[in-house]
Coordinates of C-alpha atoms in Angstrom, one line a residue:
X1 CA -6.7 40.5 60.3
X2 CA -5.7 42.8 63.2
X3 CA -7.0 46.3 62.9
X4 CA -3.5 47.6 62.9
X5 CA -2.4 45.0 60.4
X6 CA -5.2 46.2 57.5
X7 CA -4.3 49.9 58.9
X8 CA -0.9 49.5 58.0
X9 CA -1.3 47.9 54.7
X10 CA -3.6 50.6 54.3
X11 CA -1.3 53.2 54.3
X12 CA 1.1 51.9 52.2
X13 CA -1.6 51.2 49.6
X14 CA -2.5 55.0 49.6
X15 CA 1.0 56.2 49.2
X16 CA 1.8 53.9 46.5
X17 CA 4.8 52.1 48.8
X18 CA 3.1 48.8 48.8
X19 CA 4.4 45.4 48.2
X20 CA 2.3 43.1 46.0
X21 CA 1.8 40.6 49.0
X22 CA 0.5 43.8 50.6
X23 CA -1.9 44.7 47.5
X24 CA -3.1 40.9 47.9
X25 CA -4.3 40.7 51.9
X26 CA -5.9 44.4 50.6
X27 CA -7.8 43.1 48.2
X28 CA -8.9 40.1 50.1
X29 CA -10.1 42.2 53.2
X30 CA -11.8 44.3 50.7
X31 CA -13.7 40.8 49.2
X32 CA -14.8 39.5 52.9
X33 CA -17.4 42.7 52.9
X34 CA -19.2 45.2 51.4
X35 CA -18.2 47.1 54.7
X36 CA -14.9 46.8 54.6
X37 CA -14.6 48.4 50.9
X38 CA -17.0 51.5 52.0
X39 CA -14.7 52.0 55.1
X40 CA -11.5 51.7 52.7
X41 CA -13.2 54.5 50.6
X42 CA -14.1 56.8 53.7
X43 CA -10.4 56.4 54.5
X44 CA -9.1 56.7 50.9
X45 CA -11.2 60.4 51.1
X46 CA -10.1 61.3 54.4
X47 CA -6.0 60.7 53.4
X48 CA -6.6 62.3 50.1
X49 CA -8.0 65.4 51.6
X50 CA -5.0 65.9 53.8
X51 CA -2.8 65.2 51.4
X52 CA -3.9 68.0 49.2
X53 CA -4.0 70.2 52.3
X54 CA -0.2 69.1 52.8
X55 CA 0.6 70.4 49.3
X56 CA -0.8 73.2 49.4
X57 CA 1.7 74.3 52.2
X58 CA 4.0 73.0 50.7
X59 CA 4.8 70.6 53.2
X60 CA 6.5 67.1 51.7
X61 CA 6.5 64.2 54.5
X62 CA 6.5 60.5 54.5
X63 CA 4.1 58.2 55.1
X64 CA 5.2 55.4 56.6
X65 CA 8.0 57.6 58.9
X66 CA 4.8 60.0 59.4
X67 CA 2.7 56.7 60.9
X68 CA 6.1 55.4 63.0
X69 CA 6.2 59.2 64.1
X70 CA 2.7 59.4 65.2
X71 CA 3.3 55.9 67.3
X72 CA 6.5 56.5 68.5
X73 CA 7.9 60.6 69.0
X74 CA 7.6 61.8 72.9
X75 CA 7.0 65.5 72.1
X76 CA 9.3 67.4 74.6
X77 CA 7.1 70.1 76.4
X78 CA 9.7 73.0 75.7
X79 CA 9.1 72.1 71.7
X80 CA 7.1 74.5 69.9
X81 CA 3.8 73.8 68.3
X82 CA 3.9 74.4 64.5
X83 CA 1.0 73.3 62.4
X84 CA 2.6 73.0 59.1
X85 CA 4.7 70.3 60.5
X86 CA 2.6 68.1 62.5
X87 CA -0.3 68.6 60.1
X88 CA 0.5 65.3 57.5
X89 CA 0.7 63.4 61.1
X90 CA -2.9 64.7 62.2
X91 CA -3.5 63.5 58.8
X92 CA -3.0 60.1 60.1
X93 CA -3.9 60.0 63.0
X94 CA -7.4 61.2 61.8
X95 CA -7.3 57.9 59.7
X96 CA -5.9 55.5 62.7
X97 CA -9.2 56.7 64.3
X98 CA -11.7 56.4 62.1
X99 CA -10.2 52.6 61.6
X100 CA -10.3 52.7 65.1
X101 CA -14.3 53.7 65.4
X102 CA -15.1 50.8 62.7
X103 CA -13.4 48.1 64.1
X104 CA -14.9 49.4 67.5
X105 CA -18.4 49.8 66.6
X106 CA -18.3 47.1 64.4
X107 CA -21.0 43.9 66.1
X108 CA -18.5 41.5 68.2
X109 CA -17.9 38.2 66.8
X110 CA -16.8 35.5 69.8
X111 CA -13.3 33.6 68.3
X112 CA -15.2 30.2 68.4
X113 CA -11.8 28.9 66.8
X114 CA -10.5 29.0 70.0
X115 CA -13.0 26.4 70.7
X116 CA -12.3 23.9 68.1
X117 CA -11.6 21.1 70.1
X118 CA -14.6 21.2 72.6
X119 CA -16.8 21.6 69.6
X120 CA -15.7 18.0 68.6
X121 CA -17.0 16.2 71.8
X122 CA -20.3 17.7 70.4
X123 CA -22.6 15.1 69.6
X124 CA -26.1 16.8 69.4
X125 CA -27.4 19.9 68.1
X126 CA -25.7 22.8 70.6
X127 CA -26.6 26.1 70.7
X128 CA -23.4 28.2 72.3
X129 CA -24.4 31.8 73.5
X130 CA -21.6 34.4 73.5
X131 CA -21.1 33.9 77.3
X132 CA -19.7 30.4 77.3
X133 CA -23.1 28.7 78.0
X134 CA -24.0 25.7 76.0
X135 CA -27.7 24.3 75.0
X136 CA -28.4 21.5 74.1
X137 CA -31.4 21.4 71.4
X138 CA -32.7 18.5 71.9
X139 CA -33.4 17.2 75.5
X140 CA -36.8 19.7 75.9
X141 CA -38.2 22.6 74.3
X142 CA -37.6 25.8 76.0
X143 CA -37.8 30.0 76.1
X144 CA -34.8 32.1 77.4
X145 CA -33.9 35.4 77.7
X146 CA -31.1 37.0 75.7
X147 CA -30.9 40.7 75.9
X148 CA -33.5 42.3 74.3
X149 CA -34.6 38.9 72.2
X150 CA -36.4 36.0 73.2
X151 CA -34.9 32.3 71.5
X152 CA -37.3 29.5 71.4
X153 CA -36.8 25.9 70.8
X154 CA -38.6 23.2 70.1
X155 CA -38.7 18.9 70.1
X156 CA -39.0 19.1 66.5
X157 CA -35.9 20.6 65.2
X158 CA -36.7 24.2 65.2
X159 CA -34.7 27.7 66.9
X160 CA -36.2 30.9 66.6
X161 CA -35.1 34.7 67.3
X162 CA -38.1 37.2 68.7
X163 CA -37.4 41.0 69.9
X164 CA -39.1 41.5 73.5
X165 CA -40.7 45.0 72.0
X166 CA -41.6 46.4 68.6
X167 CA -38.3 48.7 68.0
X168 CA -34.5 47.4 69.3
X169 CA -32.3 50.3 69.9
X170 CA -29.2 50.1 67.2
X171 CA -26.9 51.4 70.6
X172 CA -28.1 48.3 72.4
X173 CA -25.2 45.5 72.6
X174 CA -25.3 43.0 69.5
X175 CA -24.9 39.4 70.7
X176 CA -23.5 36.6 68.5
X177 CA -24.6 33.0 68.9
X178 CA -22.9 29.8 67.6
X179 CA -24.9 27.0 66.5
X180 CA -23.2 23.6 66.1
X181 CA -25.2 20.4 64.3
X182 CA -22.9 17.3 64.6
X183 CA -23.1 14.0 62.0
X184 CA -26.0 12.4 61.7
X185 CA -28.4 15.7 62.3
X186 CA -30.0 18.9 60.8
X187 CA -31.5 21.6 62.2
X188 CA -34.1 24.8 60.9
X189 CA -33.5 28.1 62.3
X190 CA -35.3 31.3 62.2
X191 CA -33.3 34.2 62.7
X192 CA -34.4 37.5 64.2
X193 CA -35.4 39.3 60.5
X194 CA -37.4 36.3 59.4
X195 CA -34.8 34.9 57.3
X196 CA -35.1 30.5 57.6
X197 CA -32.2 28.6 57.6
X198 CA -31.5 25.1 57.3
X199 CA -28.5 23.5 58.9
X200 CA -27.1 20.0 57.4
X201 CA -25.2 17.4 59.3
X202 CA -21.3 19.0 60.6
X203 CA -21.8 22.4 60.3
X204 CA -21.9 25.7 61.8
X205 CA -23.3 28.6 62.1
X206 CA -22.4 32.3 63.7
X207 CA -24.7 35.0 63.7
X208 CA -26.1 37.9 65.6
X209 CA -29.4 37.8 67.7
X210 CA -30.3 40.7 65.9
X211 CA -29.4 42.4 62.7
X212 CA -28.6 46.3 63.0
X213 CA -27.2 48.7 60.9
X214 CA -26.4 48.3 56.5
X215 CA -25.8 44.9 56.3
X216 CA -26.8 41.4 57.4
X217 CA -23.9 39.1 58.1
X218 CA -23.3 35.5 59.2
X219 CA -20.8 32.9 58.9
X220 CA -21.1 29.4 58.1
X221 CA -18.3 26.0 58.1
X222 CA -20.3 23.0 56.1
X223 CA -23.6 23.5 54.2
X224 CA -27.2 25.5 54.9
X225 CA -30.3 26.2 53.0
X226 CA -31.5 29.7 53.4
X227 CA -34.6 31.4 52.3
X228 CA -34.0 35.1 52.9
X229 CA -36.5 38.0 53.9
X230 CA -36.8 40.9 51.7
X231 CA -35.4 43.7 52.7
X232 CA -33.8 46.0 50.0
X233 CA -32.0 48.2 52.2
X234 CA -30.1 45.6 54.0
X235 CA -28.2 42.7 52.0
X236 CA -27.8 39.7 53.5
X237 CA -24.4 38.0 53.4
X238 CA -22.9 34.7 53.9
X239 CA -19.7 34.6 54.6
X240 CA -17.8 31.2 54.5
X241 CA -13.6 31.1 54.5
X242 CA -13.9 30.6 50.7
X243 CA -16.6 32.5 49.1
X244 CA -18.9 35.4 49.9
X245 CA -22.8 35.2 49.4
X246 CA -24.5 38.1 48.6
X247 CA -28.5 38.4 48.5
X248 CA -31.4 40.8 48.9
X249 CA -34.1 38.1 49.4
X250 CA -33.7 34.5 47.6
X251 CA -33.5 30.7 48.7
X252 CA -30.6 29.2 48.0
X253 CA -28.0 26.3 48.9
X254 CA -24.2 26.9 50.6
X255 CA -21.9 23.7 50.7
X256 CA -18.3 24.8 52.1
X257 CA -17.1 21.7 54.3
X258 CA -13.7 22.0 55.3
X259 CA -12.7 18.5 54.3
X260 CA -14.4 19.0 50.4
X261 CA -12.3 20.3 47.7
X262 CA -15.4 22.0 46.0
X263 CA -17.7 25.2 47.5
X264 CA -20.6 25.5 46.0
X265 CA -23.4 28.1 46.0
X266 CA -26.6 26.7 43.9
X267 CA -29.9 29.3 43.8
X268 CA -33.1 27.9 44.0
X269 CA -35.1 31.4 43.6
X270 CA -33.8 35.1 43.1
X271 CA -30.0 36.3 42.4
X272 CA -27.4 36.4 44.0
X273 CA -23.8 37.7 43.8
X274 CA -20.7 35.5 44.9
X275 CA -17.1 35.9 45.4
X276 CA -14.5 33.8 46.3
X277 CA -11.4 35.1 47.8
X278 CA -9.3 37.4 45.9
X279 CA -11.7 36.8 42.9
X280 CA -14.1 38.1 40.7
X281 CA -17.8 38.6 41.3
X282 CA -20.0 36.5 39.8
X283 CA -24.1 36.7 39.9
X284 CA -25.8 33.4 39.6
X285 CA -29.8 33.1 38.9
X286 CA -32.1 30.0 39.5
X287 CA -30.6 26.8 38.6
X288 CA -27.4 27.7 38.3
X289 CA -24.6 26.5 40.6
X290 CA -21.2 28.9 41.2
X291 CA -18.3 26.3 41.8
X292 CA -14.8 27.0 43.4
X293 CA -11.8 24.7 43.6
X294 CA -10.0 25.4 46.9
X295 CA -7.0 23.9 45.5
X296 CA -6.3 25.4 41.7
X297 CA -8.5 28.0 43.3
X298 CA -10.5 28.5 40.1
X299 CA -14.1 29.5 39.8
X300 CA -16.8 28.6 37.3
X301 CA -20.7 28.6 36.7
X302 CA -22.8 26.1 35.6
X303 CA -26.1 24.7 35.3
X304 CA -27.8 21.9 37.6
X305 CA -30.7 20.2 38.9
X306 CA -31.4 21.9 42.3
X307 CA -33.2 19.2 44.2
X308 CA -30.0 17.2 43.5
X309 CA -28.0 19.9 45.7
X310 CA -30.8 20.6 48.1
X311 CA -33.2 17.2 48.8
X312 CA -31.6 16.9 52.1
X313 CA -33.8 20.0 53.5
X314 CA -36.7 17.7 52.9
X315 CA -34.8 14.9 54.6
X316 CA -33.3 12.9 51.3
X317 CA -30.5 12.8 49.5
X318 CA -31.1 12.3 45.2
X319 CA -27.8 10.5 43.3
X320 CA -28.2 10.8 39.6
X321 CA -25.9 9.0 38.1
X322 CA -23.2 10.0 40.7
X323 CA -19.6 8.3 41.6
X324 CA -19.9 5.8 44.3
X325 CA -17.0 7.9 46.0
X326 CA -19.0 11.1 45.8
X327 CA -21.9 9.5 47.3
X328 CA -20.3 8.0 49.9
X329 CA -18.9 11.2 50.8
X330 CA -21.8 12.9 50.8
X331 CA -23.0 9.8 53.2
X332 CA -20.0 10.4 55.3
X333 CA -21.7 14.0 57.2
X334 CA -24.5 12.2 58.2
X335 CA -23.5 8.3 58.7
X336 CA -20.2 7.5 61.0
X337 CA -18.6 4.9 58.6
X338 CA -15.4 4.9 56.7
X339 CA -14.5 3.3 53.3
X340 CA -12.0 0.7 51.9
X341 CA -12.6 0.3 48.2
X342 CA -10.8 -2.9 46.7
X343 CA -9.5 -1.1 43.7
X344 CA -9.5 2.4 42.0
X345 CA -12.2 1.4 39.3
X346 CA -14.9 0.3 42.3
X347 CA -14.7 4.6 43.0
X348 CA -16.3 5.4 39.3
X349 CA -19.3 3.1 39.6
X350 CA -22.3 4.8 39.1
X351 CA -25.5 4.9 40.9
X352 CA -29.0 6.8 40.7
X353 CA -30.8 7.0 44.1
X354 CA -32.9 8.3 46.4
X355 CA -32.0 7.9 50.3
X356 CA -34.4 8.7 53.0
X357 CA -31.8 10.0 56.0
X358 CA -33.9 8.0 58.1
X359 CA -32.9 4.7 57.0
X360 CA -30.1 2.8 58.8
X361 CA -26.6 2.4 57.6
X362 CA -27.1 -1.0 56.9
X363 CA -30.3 -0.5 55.0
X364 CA -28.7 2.1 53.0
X365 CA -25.3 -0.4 52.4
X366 CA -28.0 -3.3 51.4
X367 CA -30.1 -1.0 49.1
X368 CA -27.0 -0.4 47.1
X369 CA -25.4 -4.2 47.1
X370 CA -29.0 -5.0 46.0
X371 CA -29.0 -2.4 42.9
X372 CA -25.4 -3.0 41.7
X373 CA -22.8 -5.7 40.7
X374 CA -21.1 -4.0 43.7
X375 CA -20.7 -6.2 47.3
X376 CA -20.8 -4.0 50.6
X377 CA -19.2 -5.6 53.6
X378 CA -19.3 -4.1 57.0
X379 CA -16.8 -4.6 59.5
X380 CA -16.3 -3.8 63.0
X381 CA -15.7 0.1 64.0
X382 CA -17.6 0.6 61.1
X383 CA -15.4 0.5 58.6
X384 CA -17.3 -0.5 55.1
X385 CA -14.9 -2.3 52.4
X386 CA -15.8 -2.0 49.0
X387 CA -15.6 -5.0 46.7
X388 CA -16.7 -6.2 43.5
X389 CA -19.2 -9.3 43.4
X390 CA -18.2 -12.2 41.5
X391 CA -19.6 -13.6 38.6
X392 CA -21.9 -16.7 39.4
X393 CA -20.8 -19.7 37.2

């Protein structure tokens, strides 16, 4: 949301003029970040403190002609100063800049939306800096230069962040890197405060170089592992477009694809707090799972088998007793295939199984024929039809 945008909205919030479309983008910048609702309350105390300043000189004024006032009037030089009257508009002016200073200071992030299509031609694990250059992971191992930190990669699936001396200045630039891990890949990454993260297949992940100031953010499209470093005075927050992770220090798994109807956020070790959009906070603690339905946009808590929801860190995938649709979607992120079922039922059949991502596709289509009155048959492009096997007279 533009800076003016939430400024706006803002306003009308304080003076009681807004709409209820207007209380509901409020509330939802307020959810993406525990920054954004400490900066709503500096601003809250700033416009409060005029205002009683305004009343006490009996001076009555409106906001939102006050804010057109300030962005619009041409003072004419012969006009006389008078500080009773301009003193609600200083009022808001005061506020438009300390928006102003947060959304300034505030770290960078590069709009990697704008590069949506050029991150489809991806097809290995691509490390994008916030200059435009690209890196491939995998061709060699390597040690660049970024600033003030040092990344390092190597041929075994591994990116690391390193500071070049003991204490980064918090004035210094903040960089932002993009990490991209296509199908059929994963990747581990250590970021600069020790915190380890592991990437599944068709996601992403934008964070800084380096963390600085109250709070550690990044933002993530698919699914990740993290195991968090301790560090009481700065939570560390995950930030997808459904749901907000907060943690202190914990391990726990984050599944938000774009193309599943379910987000999920299932703690291995620790607590966490989550949010989805607009919602209410809920803390989780180990083995339970926080669910949200993007489409009835309903949220919910229950408990589960972790290893089930976070196998595929140790390079397998465990099915107990899951829908042959949900494991074939599952499949889908890190096998290029698509599915044809021959009827409705064939989606329900159930399977318990343990995958090794290392297998080929048509290992893994023969290991399930084998196990299940189920026939696989794969086609050219890769398309997989469905079909159940006849009965042998």
């Amino acid at each position: 949301m533009k800076s003016e945008t939430i400024y706006e909205i803002m306003l009308s919030v304080l003076s009681e003029d807004a709409t209820e479309d207007e209380h509901r983008l409020l509330n939802e910048w307020l959810a993406c970040s525990e920054a954004n609702r400490r900066q709503f309350e500096q601003v809250g105390e700033l416009y409060r403190s005029f205002e009683t300043v305004g009343k006490q000189d009996d001076s009555e004024y409106d906001v939102e002609q006050a804010w057109m006032r300030v962005r619009n009037q041409t003072v004419e030089k012969k006009k006389k100063f008078n500080l009773k009257t301009w003193l609600p508009y200083a009022a808001l002016v005061a506020i438009a800049f300390s928006i102003g200073l947060y959304f300034m200071n505030r770290p960078a992030e590069p709009d990697w939306t704008a590069e949506a299509d050029v991150l489809k031609n991806i097809n290995q694990p691509t490390l994008l800096l916030d200059n435009g250059e690209r890196i491939p992971l995998k061709q060699d191992s390597f040690s660049i230069q970024q600033g003030n930190m040092v990344i390092r990669n190597n041929l075994v699936g591994q990116l690391s962040y390193e500071s070049d001396r003991e204490q980064p200045s918090d004035e210094e630039k903040l960089s932002w890197n993009h990490l991209v891990i296509p199908k059929g890949n994963a990747y581990e990454l250590e970021l600069a405060d020790g915190t380890h993260v592991w990437l599944n297949a068709e996601s992403e992940l934008s964070y800084p170089t380096r963390f600085a100031g109250e709070m550690r953010e990044v933002r993530l499209k698919g699914e990740a592992f993290f195991d968090v470093a301790k560090n009481p005075d700065c939570p560390f927050v995950v930030r997808t477009d459904e749901v907000a992770v907060q943690v202190l220090g914990t391990s726990f798994n984050v599944s938000a694809y774009q193309s599943e109807q379910m987000a999920r956020v299932t703690l291995v070790g620790g607590s966490v707090a989550v949010k989805a959009n607009g919602g209410e906070e809920f803390r989780i603690v180990p083995s339970e799972q926080f669910c949200y339905n993007k489409e009835s946009r309903k949220s919910g808590i229950r408990v589960v088998d972790t290893d089930l929801y976070t196998s595929w860190v140790k390079g397998e995938y465990i099915f107990k007793d899951a829908a042959l649709e949900e494991i074939f979607n599952k499949l889908l992120h890190w096998y290029d295939f698509t599915v044809r079922y021959q009827n409705e039922q064939l989606k329900d059949k159930r399977f318990s199984l343990v995958i090794d991502r290392k297998i080929s596709l048509e290992q893994l289509l023969e290991l399930i024929s084998f196990t299940s009155d189920v026939k696989l048959e794969r086609s050219q492009g890769n398309i997989i039809y469905v079909k159940q096997k006849r009965e042998e007279v």
